[in-house]
Steps between C-alpha positions, in 0.01 A plus 500: 500500500481138381785245516552174310552327830391588846752713679677386816373638830686821628754397769418686824564526873260574770513812731514433860151579648343591179295324237689677202792345335829621362561414123848377447659614167868400537737376765834643520756326729823655616796271533747490789372795692622394833881495546505163690289340235720640224813359674339153550426501125868569434483879407636823641211715586716812493579478121190449290214714408143366582364233242145376452323203358117449449255246589172464307205647682316172509782335710316656806398251752267656760610449861297211666539292196752212488814517286519209257857375472585578129613246235842498345692567822639335824619822658227762563599790729301745696571877498293726731455859382294808563276585213430854360176554308485815276174696446643697215828528307683668226852520339808663668334550844705708736590337824334792686158411322532129513309431820206690369446217251470230770159358580618252779710230620487118550710196543614269230706183435723492191506128458795395295602176321857552607644196297350644179622850585848358554503328166366824338783691658772268365356520145443869508133444447189699640361390847146459384441134565659544850299812611181521282336158545148439608413613851850639562387818677292433808374835638297628777227747483618866456488751784444859376778742563241752658472251785857411560716767341813402300705249700868551497584271795380191657595138541463277189491136578406147384462168693473153338330252733555737780882534448630844405657499152498881398538805709584857422355853526360737247769747605753263350366549149791613261255692277205678662144481374513855325837413344359166371179680349713763348745259353243267349315787343822590304479159342128439478185715507340412836115501533248459770469117583878443486653322789862517612644219705782671697754233560576223754731475805757231547417146585305382185471128479311199371156384589338169458134358474345533844711788613311813654649842418408777740635851498435853498606871501464695816242759470346350181378157585580119461472228246464120549502256217531113496700324228298207345 
């Protein structure tokens, strides 16, 4: 097939310990999936169904690279999350079958221009400029589920310059991984290459140029990113 311009490279993530890479199709992010974080954002976690927003695939920033402070903002926040990578998909996936579609897991940061998100909320506008900017999804290499299973508990944490900012546990997720996959599949047709960012615990906050973010998910791995 020929194109009138050269197509952009396929966004991808490395696989830990392998030379092959995982092609990224879409990035689905679940909002307010830890009760404490929902409360710190001014919401009642017991009264709302799950909701999702998307980041473009090319917002992926491979772990080990610096995070460039984005334009148009003075309030960029960190949100540490476990990442679920799908090897297959479909529509109306049953919860009981959901984990069979998972390739593996990683750790990501849902970087957010919080001031622009606040303005969008006040005006009833989409969050795209707050969530989908360039390099807004730093991610680690993926670890296949055949190696580590399907994590349901384990510490989730983030330090900034050595100071603990975020801390929670996968067991605190309001919506489980099978529930998330099943729910999204009722709204979109999921496919291999899709990634789900599973939500962040309480303690989100601003970063500045020169800050070093270091965090992880117990049993999955760690991530370290410098803001430049």
